[in-house]
Coordinates of C-alpha atoms in Angstrom, one line a residue:
Chain S
M1 CA 155.2 152.4 171.5
N2 CA 155.4 156.1 170.0
K3 CA 154.7 156.7 165.9
K4 CA 158.1 157.2 165.1
T5 CA 159.0 153.7 166.3
T6 CA 156.1 152.4 164.5
Q7 CA 156.7 153.8 161.4
K8 CA 161.0 152.6 161.7
I9 CA 159.3 148.9 162.2
A10 CA 157.0 149.6 159.5
F11 CA 159.2 150.7 156.7
L12 CA 161.8 148.3 158.2
S13 CA 159.3 145.3 157.2
F14 CA 157.9 147.0 153.9
R15 CA 162.1 146.8 152.9
I16 CA 162.4 143.0 153.8
L17 CA 159.6 142.3 151.9
G18 CA 160.7 144.2 149.0
I19 CA 164.1 142.6 149.1
I20 CA 162.8 139.1 149.5
V21 CA 161.0 140.0 146.2
I22 CA 163.3 140.8 144.5
A23 CA 165.6 138.1 145.8
I24 CA 163.2 135.1 144.7
L25 CA 163.5 136.9 141.3
F26 CA 167.2 137.4 140.9
W27 CA 167.4 133.5 142.8
I28 CA 165.8 132.2 140.0
L29 CA 167.1 134.2 137.1
G30 CA 170.8 133.0 138.8
F31 CA 169.8 129.3 138.8
I32 CA 168.8 129.6 134.8
I33 CA 171.6 131.6 134.0
Y34 CA 174.1 129.1 136.3
N35 CA 172.8 126.3 134.7
G36 CA 171.9 127.3 131.3
I37 CA 174.9 129.6 130.3
G38 CA 177.4 126.9 129.1
V39 CA 175.4 125.4 126.4
I40 CA 175.7 129.2 125.0
N41 CA 177.5 130.3 122.2
W42 CA 176.8 131.4 118.7
N43 CA 175.9 127.5 116.9
F44 CA 172.9 126.9 119.9
L45 CA 171.6 130.0 118.9
T46 CA 172.0 129.6 115.1
T47 CA 171.3 125.8 114.4
A48 CA 168.8 123.4 114.8
P49 CA 168.7 120.2 117.3
T50 CA 170.7 117.3 116.4
D51 CA 170.8 113.5 117.7
G52 CA 167.4 113.4 118.7
M53 CA 167.9 116.7 120.4
T54 CA 170.8 115.9 122.5
A55 CA 173.0 118.5 120.6
G56 CA 172.5 121.2 118.4
G57 CA 171.6 124.3 118.8
I58 CA 167.4 126.0 119.1
F59 CA 167.4 128.6 116.0
P60 CA 163.8 126.9 114.8
A61 CA 162.1 127.3 118.0
I62 CA 163.2 131.0 118.6
V63 CA 162.3 131.8 115.0
G64 CA 159.0 130.3 115.8
T65 CA 158.9 131.9 119.0
L66 CA 159.0 135.3 117.2
C67 CA 156.9 134.0 114.9
L68 CA 154.2 133.3 117.3
V69 CA 154.7 137.1 119.4
A70 CA 154.2 138.9 116.0
G71 CA 151.5 136.6 114.5
S72 CA 149.0 137.3 117.9
M73 CA 150.3 140.6 118.7
I74 CA 149.3 142.0 114.8
I75 CA 145.9 140.1 115.8
A76 CA 145.3 141.1 119.7
F77 CA 146.5 145.1 119.4
P78 CA 144.6 146.1 117.2
L79 CA 141.2 144.3 117.9
G80 CA 141.8 145.0 121.5
V81 CA 142.9 148.3 121.2
M82 CA 139.4 149.0 118.8
S83 CA 137.6 147.3 121.5
A84 CA 138.4 149.0 124.2
I85 CA 138.0 152.8 122.4
Y86 CA 134.3 151.8 121.6
T87 CA 133.9 150.4 125.4
Q88 CA 135.5 153.6 127.1
E89 CA 134.5 156.0 124.0
Y90 CA 132.1 155.6 122.2
A91 CA 129.6 152.8 124.3
G92 CA 128.4 155.2 126.8
K93 CA 127.5 153.9 130.4
G94 CA 124.3 151.4 129.1
W95 CA 124.3 147.6 130.0
I96 CA 125.5 146.4 127.0
V97 CA 128.5 148.2 127.9
R98 CA 129.2 146.4 131.2
F99 CA 128.2 143.2 130.3
I100 CA 131.1 143.3 127.8
R101 CA 133.4 144.6 130.6
V102 CA 132.1 141.4 132.6
M103 CA 132.8 138.8 129.8
T104 CA 136.2 140.4 129.2
S105 CA 137.1 139.5 132.8
N106 CA 135.7 136.1 132.3
L107 CA 138.2 135.5 129.1
A108 CA 140.7 136.5 131.3
S109 CA 140.4 134.1 133.8
I110 CA 140.0 131.2 131.4
P111 CA 142.6 128.8 131.7
S112 CA 145.5 128.5 128.8
I113 CA 144.6 124.9 128.1
V114 CA 140.8 125.8 127.0
F115 CA 142.1 128.2 124.7
G116 CA 144.7 125.9 123.4
L117 CA 141.9 123.1 123.1
F118 CA 139.3 125.9 121.3
G119 CA 141.7 126.9 119.0
M120 CA 142.1 123.4 118.4
A121 CA 138.5 122.9 117.3
L122 CA 137.4 126.1 115.5
F123 CA 140.7 127.5 113.7
V124 CA 142.9 124.0 113.2
N125 CA 140.1 121.3 112.5
K126 CA 136.6 123.8 111.6
L127 CA 138.8 126.6 109.8
K128 CA 141.0 123.7 108.4
F129 CA 144.4 125.9 109.0
G130 CA 145.6 123.0 110.6
D131 CA 148.8 122.8 113.1
S132 CA 150.0 126.2 111.9
I133 CA 151.4 129.4 113.1
L134 CA 148.1 131.0 111.9
A135 CA 146.1 128.9 113.9
G136 CA 148.7 129.0 117.2
S137 CA 148.8 133.2 116.7
L138 CA 145.1 133.5 116.3
T139 CA 144.6 131.3 119.7
L140 CA 147.7 132.7 121.4
G141 CA 146.0 136.5 119.8
L142 CA 142.4 135.4 121.9
L143 CA 144.3 134.2 124.9
V144 CA 145.9 138.6 125.6
L145 CA 143.1 140.0 124.3
P146 CA 141.2 140.7 127.7
L147 CA 145.0 142.2 129.2
V148 CA 145.6 144.3 125.7
I149 CA 141.3 145.7 126.6
R150 CA 142.0 146.1 129.7
T151 CA 145.6 148.1 129.7
T152 CA 143.9 150.3 126.8
E153 CA 140.8 151.1 128.4
E154 CA 142.6 151.9 131.6
A155 CA 144.8 154.5 129.3
L156 CA 141.9 155.8 127.8
K157 CA 140.2 156.8 131.4
A158 CA 143.3 158.2 132.6
I159 CA 143.2 160.8 129.9
P160 CA 141.5 164.3 131.7
N161 CA 138.4 164.8 129.8
S162 CA 139.3 168.4 129.6
F163 CA 141.3 167.4 126.9
R164 CA 138.5 166.0 125.0
T165 CA 136.3 168.7 125.2
G166 CA 139.1 171.4 124.1
S167 CA 138.7 169.4 121.4
Y168 CA 135.4 169.0 120.9
A169 CA 134.9 173.0 121.3
L170 CA 137.4 173.5 118.8
G171 CA 134.3 172.0 116.1
A172 CA 136.5 168.6 116.2
S173 CA 134.3 165.1 115.7
K174 CA 134.2 162.3 117.9
L175 CA 137.0 160.5 115.7
Q176 CA 138.9 163.4 115.4
T177 CA 139.5 164.2 119.2
I178 CA 140.2 160.1 119.3
R179 CA 142.5 160.1 116.5
K180 CA 144.5 163.3 117.1
V181 CA 144.2 163.8 121.2
V182 CA 143.0 161.1 122.9
L183 CA 145.2 158.0 121.1
P184 CA 148.8 159.8 121.4
M185 CA 148.3 161.0 124.6
A186 CA 146.5 157.0 125.7
M187 CA 149.6 155.3 123.6
P188 CA 152.7 155.1 126.5
N189 CA 150.6 153.6 128.8
I190 CA 148.8 151.2 125.9
F191 CA 152.1 150.2 124.8
T192 CA 152.3 148.8 128.9
G193 CA 149.6 146.3 127.9
L194 CA 151.7 145.5 124.8
I195 CA 154.7 144.4 126.7
L196 CA 152.8 143.0 129.1
S197 CA 151.0 141.0 126.6
V198 CA 154.1 139.9 124.7
G199 CA 155.5 138.7 127.8
R200 CA 152.9 136.4 128.3
V201 CA 152.5 135.3 124.9
S202 CA 156.0 134.2 124.4
G203 CA 156.2 132.0 127.5
E204 CA 152.2 130.1 127.1
T205 CA 153.1 126.7 126.3
A206 CA 149.2 125.2 126.3
P207 CA 147.5 127.2 123.7
I208 CA 150.2 126.4 121.4
L209 CA 150.2 122.7 122.7
F210 CA 147.5 121.6 119.9
T211 CA 147.6 124.4 117.2
V212 CA 150.9 124.8 116.0
A213 CA 154.0 123.7 118.4
A214 CA 155.8 120.6 116.7
Y215 CA 158.2 118.7 118.4
F216 CA 160.5 118.8 116.1
L217 CA 161.3 120.6 112.6
P218 CA 164.7 120.7 111.4
K219 CA 163.4 123.2 108.6
L220 CA 162.3 127.0 109.2
P221 CA 158.4 127.7 108.8
T222 CA 158.1 129.5 105.3
S223 CA 154.2 130.2 105.3
I224 CA 151.6 131.1 107.8
F225 CA 150.4 127.6 107.6
D226 CA 153.6 125.8 108.8
Q227 CA 153.9 124.1 111.9
A228 CA 156.8 125.2 113.9
M229 CA 158.3 125.0 117.1
A230 CA 158.8 127.1 119.8
L231 CA 160.7 127.6 123.2
P232 CA 158.3 126.8 125.6
Y233 CA 157.3 123.7 124.2
H234 CA 160.6 122.6 123.0
L235 CA 161.2 123.2 127.0
Y236 CA 159.0 120.8 128.1
V237 CA 160.0 118.1 125.4
L238 CA 163.8 118.6 126.8
A239 CA 162.4 118.3 130.2
T240 CA 159.8 115.1 130.1
S241 CA 160.4 113.2 126.6
G242 CA 164.0 113.3 126.2
T243 CA 166.2 109.7 126.1
N244 CA 169.0 110.5 127.7
I245 CA 168.3 113.3 130.2
D246 CA 171.8 114.1 131.1
K247 CA 172.4 115.6 127.5
T248 CA 169.2 117.4 126.7
L249 CA 169.1 118.7 130.7
P250 CA 171.9 121.7 130.4
I251 CA 170.2 122.7 126.2
A252 CA 166.7 122.6 128.5
Y253 CA 168.5 124.9 130.7
G254 CA 169.5 127.4 128.0
T255 CA 166.5 127.4 126.1
A256 CA 164.6 128.6 129.3
L257 CA 168.3 131.2 129.2
V258 CA 167.3 132.1 125.8
L259 CA 163.4 132.6 126.4
I260 CA 163.9 134.9 129.4
A261 CA 166.8 136.9 127.5
I262 CA 164.0 137.5 124.5
V263 CA 161.4 138.3 126.7
L264 CA 163.5 140.8 128.8
I265 CA 165.0 142.1 125.4
M266 CA 161.5 142.4 124.1
N267 CA 160.5 144.4 127.6
L268 CA 163.6 146.7 127.3
L269 CA 163.1 147.6 123.4
A270 CA 158.9 148.7 124.3
A271 CA 159.9 150.6 127.5
F272 CA 162.5 152.4 125.3
I273 CA 160.2 153.1 122.7
R274 CA 157.4 154.1 125.8
K275 CA 159.9 156.6 126.8
R276 CA 160.4 158.2 123.3
L277 CA 156.5 158.5 123.0
N278 CA 156.4 159.7 126.4
K279 CA 158.8 162.4 125.7
K280 CA 157.4 163.3 123.0
L281 CA 154.4 164.2 124.5
K282 CA 155.8 165.9 127.6
S283 CA 158.5 168.0 126.2
H284 CA 160.5 168.3 123.2
Chain I
M1 CA 123.3 188.3 117.8
L2 CA 122.9 186.4 120.8
E3 CA 119.8 186.0 122.6
T4 CA 117.8 183.2 124.8
K5 CA 114.0 182.6 125.6
N6 CA 112.3 181.1 128.0
I7 CA 115.3 178.8 128.7
N8 CA 114.6 176.1 131.3
F9 CA 117.8 173.2 131.7
Y10 CA 117.1 170.3 133.8
Y11 CA 120.1 167.9 135.2
G12 CA 117.8 164.6 136.4
N13 CA 115.6 166.1 138.0
F14 CA 117.0 169.2 139.1
H15 CA 116.0 172.3 137.3
A16 CA 119.3 174.1 136.8
L17 CA 118.5 177.2 135.2
K18 CA 114.5 178.7 135.1
N19 CA 113.1 180.5 132.2
I20 CA 116.2 182.9 131.5
S21 CA 115.2 185.3 128.4
M22 CA 118.0 187.8 127.9
K23 CA 119.7 189.6 125.0
M24 CA 123.7 190.0 124.0
E25 CA 124.6 192.6 121.5
K26 CA 127.9 192.1 119.1
N27 CA 131.3 193.0 119.7
T28 CA 130.1 193.9 123.9
V29 CA 131.3 192.2 126.8
T30 CA 129.2 190.0 129.0
A31 CA 130.0 188.9 132.4
F32 CA 127.7 186.4 134.3
I33 CA 128.1 186.6 137.9
G34 CA 126.4 184.8 140.8
P35 CA 127.4 182.2 143.9
S36 CA 129.2 178.9 143.0
G37 CA 126.4 176.7 141.4
C38 CA 123.8 179.1 140.8
G39 CA 123.7 177.9 136.7
K40 CA 125.9 180.7 135.0
S41 CA 128.4 178.2 133.7
T42 CA 125.6 176.0 132.4
F43 CA 124.1 179.1 130.8
L44 CA 127.2 179.4 129.2
R45 CA 127.7 176.5 128.1
L46 CA 124.4 176.2 125.9
F47 CA 126.0 178.8 123.5
N48 CA 128.5 176.2 122.1
R49 CA 126.1 172.7 123.0
M50 CA 128.5 171.8 125.5
N51 CA 126.0 171.0 127.4
D52 CA 125.0 168.0 125.2
L53 CA 128.2 165.7 126.2
I54 CA 126.3 165.6 129.6
D55 CA 123.7 162.8 130.0
N56 CA 120.2 163.1 131.2
T57 CA 119.6 166.4 130.7
K58 CA 117.0 168.8 129.3
L59 CA 116.4 171.5 127.4
T60 CA 113.3 174.1 126.5
G61 CA 113.1 177.2 125.0
E62 CA 115.0 179.0 122.4
C63 CA 119.0 179.8 122.3
I64 CA 119.2 181.9 119.4
I65 CA 122.3 182.9 117.5
N66 CA 122.2 185.4 114.7
D67 CA 118.9 184.8 114.4
K68 CA 118.9 181.0 114.0
N69 CA 118.2 178.6 116.7
I70 CA 121.3 176.5 117.1
Y71 CA 119.2 173.8 119.0
H72 CA 117.3 173.4 115.7
K73 CA 117.8 169.8 113.8
S74 CA 119.5 171.6 110.5
V75 CA 122.5 172.7 113.0
D76 CA 125.9 170.9 112.5
V77 CA 126.7 171.3 115.9
D78 CA 130.7 170.8 115.0
E79 CA 129.9 173.8 112.9
L80 CA 128.6 175.7 115.5
R81 CA 131.6 175.0 117.5
K82 CA 134.0 176.6 115.1
N83 CA 131.7 179.8 115.1
V84 CA 131.3 179.9 119.1
G85 CA 135.0 179.4 120.1
M86 CA 135.4 178.7 123.9
V87 CA 138.3 178.9 126.9
F88 CA 138.2 177.1 130.1
Q89 CA 138.5 177.6 133.6
K90 CA 142.2 175.5 133.9
P91 CA 144.5 176.5 130.7
N92 CA 144.2 173.2 128.6
P93 CA 146.4 172.8 125.8
F94 CA 146.9 169.6 123.8
P95 CA 150.1 167.6 124.3
K96 CA 151.6 169.1 121.3
T97 CA 153.7 172.0 120.0
I98 CA 152.8 175.4 120.4
F99 CA 152.3 175.7 116.5
E100 CA 150.2 172.2 116.2
N101 CA 148.1 173.4 119.0
V102 CA 146.4 176.8 117.3
A103 CA 146.9 175.0 114.2
Y104 CA 144.5 172.2 115.5
G105 CA 140.8 173.7 115.1
L106 CA 142.5 174.3 110.9
R107 CA 143.3 170.8 110.6
V108 CA 140.3 169.0 112.2
N109 CA 138.2 171.5 110.2
D110 CA 139.7 171.4 106.9
M111 CA 140.5 175.0 106.7
G112 CA 142.5 176.5 104.4
D113 CA 146.5 175.1 103.0
K114 CA 149.9 174.8 104.7
H115 CA 150.6 178.3 104.1
F116 CA 147.0 179.4 105.2
I117 CA 147.8 177.7 107.9
Q118 CA 151.1 179.3 108.9
Q119 CA 149.8 182.8 108.5
R120 CA 146.6 182.5 110.4
V121 CA 148.8 180.5 113.3
E122 CA 151.3 183.8 113.6
E123 CA 147.9 185.9 113.6
S124 CA 146.1 184.0 115.9
I125 CA 149.2 184.1 118.5
K126 CA 148.9 187.8 117.8
S127 CA 146.1 188.4 118.7
A128 CA 146.3 186.5 122.1
A129 CA 149.5 188.7 122.6
L130 CA 151.6 185.6 123.1
W131 CA 153.5 186.3 119.9
N132 CA 157.0 188.0 121.7
E133 CA 157.1 185.2 124.1
V134 CA 156.6 182.5 122.0
K135 CA 158.0 183.1 118.8
D136 CA 161.2 181.5 118.9
K137 CA 159.5 178.2 120.3
L138 CA 156.8 177.4 118.3
H139 CA 157.6 173.7 117.6
K140 CA 157.8 173.3 121.7
S141 CA 155.7 172.0 123.9
A142 CA 153.0 173.9 124.7
F143 CA 153.3 171.8 128.1
E144 CA 156.6 174.4 129.0
L145 CA 154.7 177.3 128.9
S146 CA 153.4 179.0 132.2
G147 CA 149.9 178.6 133.0
G148 CA 149.3 182.3 132.0
Q149 CA 150.9 181.4 128.7
Q150 CA 149.1 178.0 128.3
Q151 CA 145.7 180.2 128.8
R152 CA 146.7 182.2 125.9
L153 CA 147.3 179.8 124.2
C154 CA 144.1 178.0 124.7
I155 CA 142.3 181.6 123.7
A156 CA 144.5 181.9 120.2
R157 CA 143.9 178.4 119.7
A158 CA 139.9 179.2 119.8
L159 CA 140.6 182.1 117.7
A160 CA 142.0 180.6 115.4
V161 CA 139.1 179.0 113.5
S162 CA 137.7 182.7 113.0
P163 CA 134.8 182.3 115.4
E164 CA 132.3 185.1 116.0
V165 CA 131.4 184.7 119.9
L166 CA 134.1 183.7 122.5
L167 CA 133.2 181.9 125.7
M168 CA 135.1 182.5 129.0
D169 CA 134.7 180.0 132.2
E170 CA 136.3 181.8 134.3
P171 CA 138.9 182.0 132.2
A172 CA 141.6 182.9 135.1
S173 CA 140.6 181.9 137.8
A174 CA 143.6 179.3 138.1
L175 CA 145.6 182.0 137.5
D176 CA 147.8 184.5 139.5
P177 CA 147.2 188.2 139.5
I178 CA 149.7 189.1 136.8
S179 CA 148.5 186.5 134.4
T180 CA 144.7 187.4 135.1
S181 CA 145.4 191.2 134.2
K182 CA 147.0 190.3 130.9
I183 CA 144.1 188.3 130.6
E184 CA 141.7 190.9 131.3
E185 CA 143.6 193.3 129.0
L186 CA 143.3 191.0 126.0
I187 CA 139.7 190.7 126.8
H188 CA 139.3 194.6 126.2
E189 CA 141.1 194.0 122.7
L190 CA 139.5 191.3 121.5
K191 CA 136.4 193.3 122.0
Q192 CA 136.5 195.0 119.0
Q193 CA 136.4 192.0 116.9
Y194 CA 134.5 189.8 118.8
T195 CA 131.2 189.0 121.3
I196 CA 132.6 187.9 124.0
V197 CA 130.4 186.2 127.2
I198 CA 132.6 185.5 130.8
V199 CA 131.5 183.9 133.5
T200 CA 133.6 185.1 136.8
H201 CA 133.6 184.3 140.3
N202 CA 135.8 187.8 140.6
M203 CA 133.6 190.7 141.0
Q204 CA 135.9 192.9 140.8
Q205 CA 136.8 192.0 137.3
A206 CA 133.5 191.3 135.7
A207 CA 133.5 195.3 136.4
R208 CA 136.4 195.5 134.7
V209 CA 136.1 194.0 131.9
S210 CA 132.3 194.3 130.7
D211 CA 129.7 196.1 129.3
K212 CA 127.0 194.5 130.5
T213 CA 126.5 191.5 133.5
G214 CA 123.8 189.4 134.4
F215 CA 123.5 188.1 138.3
F216 CA 122.2 184.4 138.5
M217 CA 121.4 183.0 141.9
L218 CA 119.6 179.3 141.9
G219 CA 119.1 178.8 138.0
E220 CA 117.9 182.6 138.1
L221 CA 118.7 185.0 136.4
I222 CA 117.6 188.1 138.9
E223 CA 119.2 191.4 137.0
F224 CA 121.0 191.6 133.9
N225 CA 122.1 195.0 133.2
D226 CA 124.7 197.8 132.0
T227 CA 127.4 196.7 134.7
K228 CA 128.2 200.2 135.7
K229 CA 124.4 200.0 136.9
I230 CA 124.9 196.6 138.1
F231 CA 128.1 197.6 140.5
L232 CA 126.8 201.4 141.6
N233 CA 123.1 201.1 141.5
P234 CA 121.6 197.8 140.8
D235 CA 117.5 197.6 140.3
E236 CA 117.0 194.8 142.7
E237 CA 118.1 193.8 146.3
Q238 CA 119.2 190.3 145.8
T239 CA 121.8 192.1 143.5
Q240 CA 122.8 195.0 145.9
N241 CA 123.6 192.3 148.5
Y242 CA 125.8 190.2 146.3
I243 CA 127.9 192.3 145.1
T244 CA 128.3 194.3 148.8
G245 CA 129.4 191.3 150.0
R246 CA 126.3 190.2 152.7
F247 CA 126.1 186.7 151.3
G248 CA 127.4 184.1 148.7

């Protein structure tokens, strides 16, 4: 076979595989939209479940999930970014940094249910936060910390050294260089890490199972020490422990649809901010 | 003004600079030439302690600016780098506006108020012969400028903090001939106010811009002489061989 034919065959198979991936994604999305769209209406989005969860809406779960996303990001983002700045910019190349890197990777591979148990042992019981948004946010924050650290490290690594030396050569300190040159340049990529983390956090069930999630709460949480409902857990409850599966199943699909929509909206928002940051850097 | 005494410098076990002693006068342009890897850039970077940023290096000897050993414990490295500006091989403006690039050094060193910064930025861009090209777009990104303009912006940025010495590490090697000649003209102008040390691969450039030239080879300073003498009638045979293109 000559090389042109080989190339054609190769690219054709790449294209087919690519299409398959997209097809799977659209199939899942289509399935959930098809089954869930029927129950979506203003009432569904703004009221609490009623009649043993066979009717009403999912408003408390939406609010709960938003709280958990915000709470875990407030914890994981500064902590992760600062750790990454330490390992990437300050700590040099010694064994301590290598050790931290290995441990970060290990942390990333721990199953999320283990985080849930750890969160229950430490935050709920030992620190006596109880089942609460605080305990859940801390647990979720720990879960995504490695992801934030790793993406931030990669973002910092991608900044060419010439910008750092250029800054030092003008008499800037290391901290000034990081704050005024390196971080602004790395921000768009750090933001990508944030997007991934938000997606991860809003979908996780296991870490919130023992730390925050309530089976049913008609009221909204009023403080960070309150329990809350959350979309993924609510979905799990509807799908597994409903008393009237015929009535709860459409609601479960509707919940899944709302969860996906929330993640999608957050991703779009973050992508928009990321694009603006990038634009601000590259041209005016 | 600038002086080194018995400088030896090592990258790990590699002996990169061998016992170099030399003196450079105020308001002169000194060029360093020599084949790649001869140590001329390493030597240049001693004067603003840029080599400090590289791990596993060792320095012996003295490097003196204005009668003071800049490697003495009492020296504030940030202050030193303010006084000894540097322009790099590849233009490296920050991803900020043209104005903010030049103001950067003033801001990080807390030099003066808003009014002063405004004035100093304008002066510096004018000194770098860039004003007419950028005066209407000071608040546009520096990345919109051409390579040659970016390099002059980097020169303006270095001038803004009022250094006495300007180090240039092959400042025109990434530029086209027209931009190169602009940079060379600029070096002539700047000599009135600054002491300039330039590393270059281009021997014609050394001949055109410098008063004195040092020829480096394998970490040694083979010859340091008036530029005219180096190019017309060098004392050392190795220098003669290099400038006539017999090797290197």
